[in-house]
Amino acid sequence: MDFQKIKKTMLILLKWLSICGLIGIFSGSASAFFLVALEYVTQVRNHNSWIIWFLPFGGLLIGYLYYYLDARITKGNNLLLEEYNKPEKKIPFLMAPVVLLGTLITHLFGGSAGREGTAVQMGGAIADLCTPLFKLNDPERRILIILGISAGFASVFGTPLAGALFALEVVFFSKINFKSIILSFTVAYVAYFTVEFWNIKHTHYSIPLQPEFNFTSLFWILNASILFGFAALLFSRTTHFWGKLFSKTIKYPPLRPFIGGIIIVLAVYFLGTTKYIGLGVPMIVEAFSIHNAPYDFLLKILFTGFTLGAGFKGGEVTPLFFVGATLGSALSLVIPLPIAFLAGLGFVAVFSGATHTPIACTAMGIELFGLHNGFYIGFACIIAYFFSGSIGIYKSQIVKGPKSILYQSIRKKGLKYL
């Protein structure tokens, strides 16, 4: 073989391994810091419930930050997807510290939001720093964005297999080559082990009992999964509805989270509970052993959609886990399947429907609940994926394949709201 060709191949390999190492280590470290800081502000809020009354002022600060800094960063995860589909401008590194600060403020004062959006945006901003450093072209920038998403997702949830697949699937494997796949898995594991190095612990869930494999069980799982898909549809549409409403009715952007914060505080006060604000991890854990009220998932959808629609920062995925787990828990009162089993299926299936990523969600379910639940998890994720509507939580995500064909056919029949 030609020595020059071998040398060139080795240099390319070294370049991309270096890129994966840099993105994985820095994104993983950023996620580790974020998780520690998030736990700290959550504990501060839990031990000082009066702090929730300052949520409107926290929202005002977030509003001013995003209004007077780079307007592009307000797009959040959608900016990453837009740059992937049509590379134009470098992702501002400013996105990383601003979304970090905005998310911590949201959680400190009692907004209902998640964390994956923050980690993914930090990963994307960190990844794009490699563009000028390694003099990368547009096709290579697409790979960088995949790597940033993969590193952020894998590190914040402790699920490297799901993180790598999510980064590839959220862009529907569009313009993906074999190199992208290998690199996505590489950076996911680097980021994951970086968080492990910092000794950050993730929440563990388990499904101790599984139903017998028969047509009766599959019938009940099918019905539950259809409801999980509808819950995902409701979550996505609710978030977009509040975002549009705030944009139309309040023209000055910094005032949107301020006014939204006032309404959230009043809602918490009159409900007399704080269980629907923040990440809601304690409620998710309880859903695996304690039956939830049938309205818990609906109130979480309302609080999260309103929080994010008003302009507060964070992610949607952990609230989706909350919605799915509590809905599954509530369904166990009428569906003759184990409570933890239904909560676990809902945990990943609602996420699958809202993000159009059934493969990644199946992988996440296997990582969290074990390979022996893999068939049930995959079945639930696919059903929820098809019943969750054509629009997910990411407006800029391009939906292709059989789901796109299905909903194009449905819309031709007059059901445009799907």
CSV table of C-alpha atoms in Angstrom, one decimal:
chain,number,residue,atom,x,y,z
A,1,MET,CA,0.0,0.0,0.0
A,2,ASP,CA,1.2,3.5,-0.8
A,3,PHE,CA,3.0,5.0,2.2
A,4,GLN,CA,1.5,8.5,1.6
A,5,LYS,CA,-2.0,7.1,1.6
A,6,ILE,CA,-1.3,5.3,5.0
A,7,LYS,CA,0.1,8.5,6.4
A,8,LYS,CA,-2.9,10.6,5.3
A,9,THR,CA,-5.3,8.0,6.8
A,10,MET,CA,-3.4,8.0,10.1
A,11,LEU,CA,-3.5,11.8,10.2
A,12,ILE,CA,-7.2,11.9,9.6
A,13,LEU,CA,-7.8,9.2,12.3
A,14,LEU,CA,-5.6,11.2,14.7
A,15,LYS,CA,-7.5,14.4,13.9
A,16,TRP,CA,-10.9,12.9,14.6
A,17,LEU,CA,-9.8,11.0,17.7
A,18,SER,CA,-8.4,14.3,19.0
A,19,ILE,CA,-11.7,16.0,18.3
A,20,CYS,CA,-13.7,13.3,20.0
A,21,GLY,CA,-11.3,13.5,23.0
A,22,LEU,CA,-11.6,17.3,23.3
A,23,ILE,CA,-15.4,17.3,22.9
A,24,GLY,CA,-16.0,14.4,25.1
A,25,ILE,CA,-13.8,15.6,28.0
A,26,PHE,CA,-14.9,19.2,27.9
A,27,SER,CA,-18.6,18.4,27.3
A,28,GLY,CA,-18.5,15.7,30.0
A,29,SER,CA,-16.8,18.1,32.4
A,30,ALA,CA,-19.4,20.8,31.6
A,31,SER,CA,-22.2,18.3,32.2
A,32,ALA,CA,-20.6,17.2,35.5
A,33,PHE,CA,-20.4,20.8,36.7
A,34,PHE,CA,-24.0,21.4,35.6
A,35,LEU,CA,-25.3,18.3,37.4
A,36,VAL,CA,-23.6,19.3,40.6
A,37,ALA,CA,-24.8,22.9,40.3
A,38,LEU,CA,-28.3,21.8,39.4
A,39,GLU,CA,-28.5,19.5,42.5
A,40,TYR,CA,-27.3,22.4,44.6
A,41,VAL,CA,-29.8,24.9,43.5
A,42,THR,CA,-32.6,22.3,43.7
A,43,GLN,CA,-31.6,21.6,47.4
A,44,VAL,CA,-31.6,25.4,48.1
A,45,ARG,CA,-35.1,25.7,46.7
A,46,ASN,CA,-36.3,22.6,48.5
A,47,HIS,CA,-35.1,24.0,51.8
A,48,ASN,CA,-36.2,27.5,51.2
A,49,SER,CA,-39.6,27.3,49.6
A,50,TRP,CA,-40.1,31.1,49.9
A,51,ILE,CA,-37.6,31.5,47.1
A,52,ILE,CA,-40.2,30.5,44.6
A,53,TRP,CA,-41.8,34.0,45.0
A,54,PHE,CA,-38.7,35.4,43.2
A,55,LEU,CA,-39.3,33.3,40.0
A,56,PRO,CA,-40.7,36.3,38.1
A,57,PHE,CA,-37.5,38.3,38.7
A,58,GLY,CA,-35.4,35.3,37.8
A,59,GLY,CA,-37.4,35.1,34.6
A,60,LEU,CA,-36.8,38.8,33.9
A,61,LEU,CA,-33.0,38.3,34.3
A,62,ILE,CA,-33.2,35.4,31.8
A,63,GLY,CA,-35.2,37.5,29.4
A,64,TYR,CA,-32.7,40.3,29.5
A,65,LEU,CA,-29.8,38.0,29.1
A,66,TYR,CA,-31.2,36.4,25.9
A,67,TYR,CA,-32.6,39.7,24.5
A,68,TYR,CA,-29.4,41.7,24.8
A,69,LEU,CA,-27.0,39.0,23.8
A,70,ASP,CA,-26.8,37.0,20.5
A,71,ALA,CA,-30.4,36.5,19.3
A,72,ARG,CA,-29.5,33.2,17.6
A,73,ILE,CA,-28.9,31.5,21.0
A,74,THR,CA,-32.6,31.9,21.9
A,75,LYS,CA,-33.3,29.0,19.4
A,76,GLY,CA,-31.6,26.5,21.7
A,77,ASN,CA,-31.6,22.9,20.4
A,78,ASN,CA,-33.3,24.1,17.2
A,79,LEU,CA,-30.2,26.1,16.3
A,80,LEU,CA,-28.1,22.9,16.3
A,81,LEU,CA,-30.6,21.2,14.1
A,82,GLU,CA,-30.8,24.2,11.7
A,83,GLU,CA,-27.0,24.4,11.5
A,84,TYR,CA,-26.9,20.6,10.8
A,85,ASN,CA,-29.4,20.8,8.0
A,86,LYS,CA,-28.0,24.0,6.5
A,87,PRO,CA,-24.6,25.0,7.9
A,88,GLU,CA,-24.2,28.8,7.7
A,89,LYS,CA,-22.7,30.4,10.8
A,90,LYS,CA,-20.7,29.0,13.7
A,91,ILE,CA,-22.7,28.2,16.8
A,92,PRO,CA,-21.9,31.0,19.3
A,93,PHE,CA,-19.9,29.7,22.3
A,94,LEU,CA,-21.9,32.2,24.3
A,95,MET,CA,-24.7,29.7,24.1
A,96,ALA,CA,-23.0,27.4,26.6
A,97,PRO,CA,-22.6,29.7,29.7
A,98,VAL,CA,-25.9,31.5,29.0
A,99,VAL,CA,-28.0,28.4,28.8
A,100,LEU,CA,-26.2,27.0,31.9
A,101,LEU,CA,-27.0,30.2,33.9
A,102,GLY,CA,-30.5,30.4,32.6
A,103,THR,CA,-31.3,26.8,33.5
A,104,LEU,CA,-29.9,27.1,37.0
A,105,ILE,CA,-32.0,30.3,37.5
A,106,THR,CA,-35.1,28.5,36.3
A,107,HIS,CA,-34.6,25.6,38.7
A,108,LEU,CA,-33.5,27.7,41.6
A,109,PHE,CA,-36.7,29.7,41.6
A,110,GLY,CA,-39.1,26.9,40.7
A,111,GLY,CA,-39.6,26.7,37.0
A,112,SER,CA,-40.6,23.3,35.6
A,113,ALA,CA,-38.0,22.3,33.1
A,114,GLY,CA,-35.4,19.6,32.3
A,115,ARG,CA,-31.7,19.4,31.7
A,116,GLU,CA,-31.0,17.7,28.4
A,117,GLY,CA,-31.4,20.9,26.4
A,118,THR,CA,-28.8,22.6,28.5
A,119,ALA,CA,-26.3,19.7,28.2
A,120,VAL,CA,-26.9,19.3,24.4
A,121,GLN,CA,-26.5,23.1,23.8
A,122,MET,CA,-23.3,23.2,25.8
A,123,GLY,CA,-22.0,20.2,23.9
A,124,GLY,CA,-22.9,21.8,20.5
A,125,ALA,CA,-21.2,25.1,21.4
A,126,ILE,CA,-18.1,23.3,22.7
A,127,ALA,CA,-18.0,21.1,19.6
A,128,ASP,CA,-18.2,23.9,17.2
A,129,LEU,CA,-15.0,25.5,18.7
A,130,CYS,CA,-13.2,22.7,16.8
A,131,THR,CA,-14.3,24.2,13.4
A,132,PRO,CA,-11.6,26.9,13.2
A,133,LEU,CA,-9.1,24.9,15.3
A,134,PHE,CA,-9.1,22.0,12.9
A,135,LYS,CA,-10.2,24.1,9.8
A,136,LEU,CA,-13.2,21.9,9.1
A,137,ASN,CA,-15.6,22.3,6.1
A,138,ASP,CA,-19.4,22.2,6.2
A,139,PRO,CA,-19.8,18.4,5.9
A,140,GLU,CA,-17.3,18.0,8.8
A,141,ARG,CA,-19.2,20.6,10.8
A,142,ARG,CA,-22.3,18.4,10.5
A,143,ILE,CA,-20.3,15.6,12.1
A,144,LEU,CA,-19.2,18.1,14.9
A,145,ILE,CA,-22.8,18.9,15.7
A,146,ILE,CA,-23.7,15.2,16.0
A,147,LEU,CA,-20.7,14.8,18.3
A,148,GLY,CA,-21.8,17.7,20.5
A,149,ILE,CA,-25.3,16.4,20.8
A,150,SER,CA,-24.0,12.9,21.5
A,151,ALA,CA,-21.6,14.0,24.2
A,152,GLY,CA,-24.1,16.3,25.9
A,153,PHE,CA,-26.9,13.7,26.0
A,154,ALA,CA,-24.7,10.8,27.0
A,155,SER,CA,-23.0,12.7,29.8
A,156,VAL,CA,-26.1,14.3,31.4
A,157,PHE,CA,-28.1,11.0,31.6
A,158,GLY,CA,-25.3,8.5,31.9
A,159,THR,CA,-26.5,6.5,28.9
A,160,PRO,CA,-23.7,6.5,26.2
A,161,LEU,CA,-25.4,4.1,23.9
A,162,ALA,CA,-28.7,6.1,23.9
A,163,GLY,CA,-26.7,9.4,23.6
A,164,ALA,CA,-24.8,8.2,20.5
A,165,LEU,CA,-28.0,6.9,18.8
A,166,PHE,CA,-30.0,10.0,19.8
A,167,ALA,CA,-27.6,12.3,18.1
A,168,LEU,CA,-27.8,10.3,14.9
A,169,GLU,CA,-31.5,9.6,15.0
A,170,VAL,CA,-32.7,13.1,15.9
A,171,VAL,CA,-31.4,14.2,12.4
A,172,PHE,CA,-32.9,11.0,11.0
A,173,PHE,CA,-29.6,9.7,9.9
A,174,SER,CA,-29.7,12.3,7.2
A,175,LYS,CA,-26.4,12.8,5.4
A,176,ILE,CA,-24.9,10.4,7.9
A,177,ASN,CA,-21.9,8.3,6.9
A,178,PHE,CA,-20.1,5.4,8.7
A,179,LYS,CA,-17.5,7.7,10.1
A,180,SER,CA,-20.2,9.8,11.9
A,181,ILE,CA,-21.6,6.6,13.5
A,182,ILE,CA,-18.3,5.5,14.8
A,183,LEU,CA,-17.3,9.0,16.1
A,184,SER,CA,-20.7,9.5,17.7
A,185,PHE,CA,-20.3,6.3,19.8
A,186,THR,CA,-16.7,7.3,20.6
A,187,VAL,CA,-17.4,10.7,21.9
A,188,ALA,CA,-20.5,9.5,23.8
A,189,TYR,CA,-18.3,7.1,25.8
A,190,VAL,CA,-15.6,9.6,26.3
A,191,ALA,CA,-18.1,12.1,27.7
A,192,TYR,CA,-19.8,9.3,29.8
A,193,PHE,CA,-16.5,8.2,31.4
A,194,THR,CA,-15.5,11.8,32.0
A,195,VAL,CA,-18.6,12.3,34.2
A,196,GLU,CA,-17.8,9.0,35.9
A,197,PHE,CA,-14.2,10.3,36.5
A,198,TRP,CA,-15.8,13.3,38.3
A,199,ASN,CA,-17.7,10.8,40.4
A,200,ILE,CA,-21.1,12.1,39.5
A,201,LYS,CA,-24.0,9.7,40.3
A,202,HIS,CA,-27.1,9.3,38.1
A,203,THR,CA,-30.5,8.3,39.3
A,204,HIS,CA,-31.2,4.6,39.0
A,205,TYR,CA,-34.5,3.0,38.1
A,206,SER,CA,-35.5,-0.6,37.9
A,207,ILE,CA,-38.3,-2.9,36.7
A,208,PRO,CA,-38.3,-5.8,39.1
A,209,LEU,CA,-41.3,-7.7,37.6
A,210,GLN,CA,-42.2,-8.4,34.0
A,211,PRO,CA,-45.5,-9.8,32.7
A,212,GLU,CA,-45.7,-13.2,30.9
A,213,PHE,CA,-45.1,-13.0,27.2
A,214,ASN,CA,-48.5,-13.6,25.7
A,215,PHE,CA,-51.1,-11.9,23.5
A,216,THR,CA,-52.9,-10.5,26.5
A,217,SER,CA,-49.8,-8.7,27.8
A,218,LEU,CA,-49.1,-7.4,24.3
A,219,PHE,CA,-52.7,-6.2,24.0
A,220,TRP,CA,-52.4,-4.1,27.2
A,221,ILE,CA,-49.0,-2.8,26.3
A,222,LEU,CA,-50.3,-1.7,22.9
A,223,ASN,CA,-53.1,0.2,24.5
A,224,ALA,CA,-50.8,1.8,27.1
A,225,SER,CA,-48.3,2.8,24.4
A,226,ILE,CA,-51.0,4.5,22.3
A,227,LEU,CA,-51.8,6.6,25.3
A,228,PHE,CA,-48.1,7.3,25.8
A,229,GLY,CA,-48.0,8.5,22.2
A,230,PHE,CA,-51.0,10.8,22.8
A,231,ALA,CA,-49.3,12.2,25.9
A,232,ALA,CA,-46.2,13.0,23.9
A,233,LEU,CA,-48.3,14.8,21.3
A,234,LEU,CA,-50.1,16.8,24.0
A,235,PHE,CA,-46.7,17.7,25.6
A,236,SER,CA,-45.2,18.9,22.2
A,237,ARG,CA,-48.3,20.9,21.2
A,238,THR,CA,-48.7,22.4,24.7
A,239,THR,CA,-45.1,23.7,24.7
A,240,HIS,CA,-45.5,25.2,21.2
A,241,PHE,CA,-48.9,26.7,22.0
A,242,TRP,CA,-47.6,28.6,25.0
A,243,GLY,CA,-44.6,29.8,23.1
A,244,LYS,CA,-46.7,31.2,20.3
A,245,LEU,CA,-49.2,32.8,22.7
A,246,PHE,CA,-46.5,34.6,24.7
A,247,SER,CA,-44.8,35.8,21.4
A,248,LYS,CA,-48.1,37.2,20.1
A,249,THR,CA,-49.4,38.8,23.3
A,250,ILE,CA,-46.2,40.1,24.9
A,251,LYS,CA,-44.1,42.0,22.3
A,252,TYR,CA,-41.2,42.8,24.6
A,253,PRO,CA,-39.4,39.4,25.1
A,254,PRO,CA,-37.9,40.0,28.6
A,255,LEU,CA,-41.3,40.5,30.0
A,256,ARG,CA,-42.5,37.1,28.9
A,257,PRO,CA,-40.7,35.0,31.5
A,258,PHE,CA,-41.5,37.8,34.1
A,259,ILE,CA,-45.2,37.5,33.6
A,260,GLY,CA,-45.0,33.8,33.1
A,261,GLY,CA,-43.2,33.5,36.4
A,262,ILE,CA,-46.0,35.4,38.2
A,263,ILE,CA,-48.6,33.0,36.9
A,264,ILE,CA,-46.5,29.9,37.8
A,265,VAL,CA,-46.0,31.2,41.4
A,266,LEU,CA,-49.7,31.8,41.8
A,267,ALA,CA,-50.5,28.4,40.4
A,268,VAL,CA,-48.1,26.8,42.9
A,269,TYR,CA,-49.6,28.8,45.7
A,270,PHE,CA,-53.2,27.9,45.0
A,271,LEU,CA,-52.4,24.2,44.3
A,272,GLY,CA,-50.5,24.0,47.6
A,273,THR,CA,-47.8,21.8,46.2
A,274,THR,CA,-44.4,22.1,44.6
A,275,LYS,CA,-44.2,18.6,43.1
A,276,TYR,CA,-44.8,19.8,39.6
A,277,ILE,CA,-41.9,22.2,39.5
A,278,GLY,CA,-38.2,21.6,38.9
A,279,LEU,CA,-37.0,18.3,37.4
A,280,GLY,CA,-39.5,16.2,39.4
A,281,VAL,CA,-37.1,13.3,39.9
A,282,PRO,CA,-38.6,12.3,43.3
A,283,MET,CA,-42.0,11.9,41.7
A,284,ILE,CA,-40.4,9.8,38.9
A,285,VAL,CA,-38.8,7.5,41.4
A,286,GLU,CA,-42.0,7.2,43.4
A,287,ALA,CA,-44.0,6.4,40.2
A,288,PHE,CA,-42.2,3.0,40.1
A,289,SER,CA,-43.8,1.9,43.4
A,290,ILE,CA,-46.7,4.2,44.2
A,291,HIS,CA,-49.8,4.8,42.1
A,292,ASN,CA,-50.0,8.3,40.8
A,293,ALA,CA,-53.1,10.4,40.5
A,294,PRO,CA,-54.5,10.4,36.9
A,295,TYR,CA,-54.0,14.1,36.7
A,296,ASP,CA,-50.3,14.2,37.7
A,297,PHE,CA,-49.0,13.8,34.2
A,298,LEU,CA,-51.4,16.4,32.9
A,299,LEU,CA,-50.3,19.0,35.4
A,300,LYS,CA,-46.6,18.4,34.6
A,301,ILE,CA,-47.3,18.9,30.9
A,302,LEU,CA,-49.1,22.2,31.7
A,303,PHE,CA,-46.3,23.5,34.1
A,304,THR,CA,-43.5,22.5,31.8
A,305,GLY,CA,-45.1,23.8,28.6
A,306,PHE,CA,-45.9,27.0,30.3
A,307,THR,CA,-42.5,27.4,31.8
A,308,LEU,CA,-40.6,26.8,28.5
A,309,GLY,CA,-43.2,28.7,26.4
A,310,ALA,CA,-42.7,31.7,28.7
A,311,GLY,CA,-39.0,31.8,27.9
A,312,PHE,CA,-37.4,30.0,30.9
A,313,LYS,CA,-34.5,27.7,30.1
A,314,GLY,CA,-33.8,24.0,30.5
A,315,GLY,CA,-34.8,20.9,28.6
A,316,GLU,CA,-37.9,18.8,28.0
A,317,VAL,CA,-36.6,15.3,28.4
A,318,THR,CA,-36.7,14.8,32.2
A,319,PRO,CA,-40.3,16.3,32.3
A,320,LEU,CA,-41.1,13.8,29.5
A,321,PHE,CA,-39.8,11.0,31.8
A,322,PHE,CA,-42.0,12.4,34.6
A,323,VAL,CA,-45.1,12.5,32.2
A,324,GLY,CA,-44.5,8.9,31.0
A,325,ALA,CA,-43.7,7.4,34.4
A,326,THR,CA,-46.6,9.0,36.2
A,327,LEU,CA,-49.0,8.2,33.4
A,328,GLY,CA,-47.8,4.5,33.4
A,329,SER,CA,-48.1,4.4,37.2
A,330,ALA,CA,-51.7,5.8,37.0
A,331,LEU,CA,-52.6,3.3,34.2
A,332,SER,CA,-51.5,0.4,36.4
A,333,LEU,CA,-54.8,1.0,38.4
A,334,VAL,CA,-56.8,-0.1,35.3
A,335,ILE,CA,-54.3,-2.1,33.3
A,336,PRO,CA,-53.4,-5.5,34.8
A,337,LEU,CA,-49.6,-5.1,34.5
A,338,PRO,CA,-46.9,-4.4,37.2
A,339,ILE,CA,-46.7,-0.7,38.2
A,340,ALA,CA,-42.9,-0.4,37.7
A,341,PHE,CA,-43.2,-2.1,34.3
A,342,LEU,CA,-45.8,0.4,33.1
A,343,ALA,CA,-43.9,3.3,34.6
A,344,GLY,CA,-40.7,2.2,32.9
A,345,LEU,CA,-42.4,1.8,29.5
A,346,GLY,CA,-44.0,5.2,29.8
A,347,PHE,CA,-40.6,6.7,30.9
A,348,VAL,CA,-39.1,5.9,27.5
A,349,ALA,CA,-42.1,5.7,25.3
A,350,VAL,CA,-43.3,9.3,25.8
A,351,PHE,CA,-39.8,10.5,25.2
A,352,SER,CA,-39.7,8.4,22.0
A,353,GLY,CA,-42.9,10.0,20.7
A,354,ALA,CA,-42.0,13.6,21.5
A,355,THR,CA,-38.5,13.4,19.9
A,356,HIS,CA,-39.2,11.0,17.0
A,357,THR,CA,-36.3,8.8,18.3
A,358,PRO,CA,-37.6,5.2,19.0
A,359,ILE,CA,-34.3,3.5,18.4
A,360,ALA,CA,-32.4,5.8,20.8
A,361,CYS,CA,-35.2,5.5,23.4
A,362,THR,CA,-35.2,1.7,23.1
A,363,ALA,CA,-31.5,1.7,23.7
A,364,MET,CA,-32.0,4.0,26.7
A,365,GLY,CA,-34.6,1.7,28.1
A,366,ILE,CA,-32.3,-1.3,27.8
A,367,GLU,CA,-29.5,0.7,29.5
A,368,LEU,CA,-31.7,1.7,32.4
A,369,PHE,CA,-34.0,-1.4,32.8
A,370,GLY,CA,-32.0,-4.3,31.3
A,371,LEU,CA,-31.9,-6.2,28.1
A,372,HIS,CA,-34.6,-8.7,29.3
A,373,ASN,CA,-37.1,-5.8,29.0
A,374,GLY,CA,-35.8,-4.9,25.5
A,375,PHE,CA,-38.6,-6.3,23.4
A,376,TYR,CA,-41.4,-4.7,25.5
A,377,ILE,CA,-39.5,-1.4,25.5
A,378,GLY,CA,-38.9,-1.4,21.8
A,379,PHE,CA,-42.5,-2.3,21.1
A,380,ALA,CA,-43.8,0.6,23.3
A,381,CYS,CA,-41.4,3.1,21.8
A,382,ILE,CA,-42.4,2.3,18.3
A,383,ILE,CA,-46.1,2.5,19.0
A,384,ALA,CA,-45.8,5.7,20.9
A,385,TYR,CA,-43.6,7.1,18.1
A,386,PHE,CA,-46.4,6.5,15.5
A,387,PHE,CA,-49.2,7.9,17.7
A,388,SER,CA,-47.4,11.1,18.8
A,389,GLY,CA,-48.3,13.3,15.8
A,390,SER,CA,-46.0,14.8,13.2
A,391,ILE,CA,-44.5,17.6,15.2
A,392,GLY,CA,-42.3,16.9,18.2
A,393,ILE,CA,-40.6,19.1,20.8
A,394,TYR,CA,-38.0,20.3,18.3
A,395,LYS,CA,-39.5,22.6,15.6
A,396,SER,CA,-36.5,22.4,13.4
A,397,GLN,CA,-36.4,18.6,13.4
A,398,ILE,CA,-37.0,17.1,9.9
A,399,VAL,CA,-39.3,14.1,10.2
A,400,LYS,CA,-38.8,11.5,7.4
A,401,GLY,CA,-39.5,7.9,6.7
A,402,PRO,CA,-42.6,5.9,7.4
A,403,LYS,CA,-43.9,8.3,10.1
A,404,SER,CA,-43.7,11.2,7.6
A,405,ILE,CA,-45.6,9.2,5.0
A,406,LEU,CA,-48.2,8.2,7.5
A,407,TYR,CA,-49.0,11.7,8.6
A,408,GLN,CA,-48.9,13.2,5.1
A,409,SER,CA,-51.6,10.7,4.3
A,410,ILE,CA,-53.6,11.6,7.4
A,411,ARG,CA,-53.4,15.4,6.7
A,412,LYS,CA,-54.7,14.8,3.2
A,413,LYS,CA,-57.8,13.4,4.8
A,414,GLY,CA,-58.4,16.6,6.7
A,415,LEU,CA,-56.8,15.9,10.1
A,416,LYS,CA,-54.3,18.8,9.9
A,417,TYR,CA,-53.9,19.2,13.6
A,418,LEU,CA,-51.9,15.9,13.7
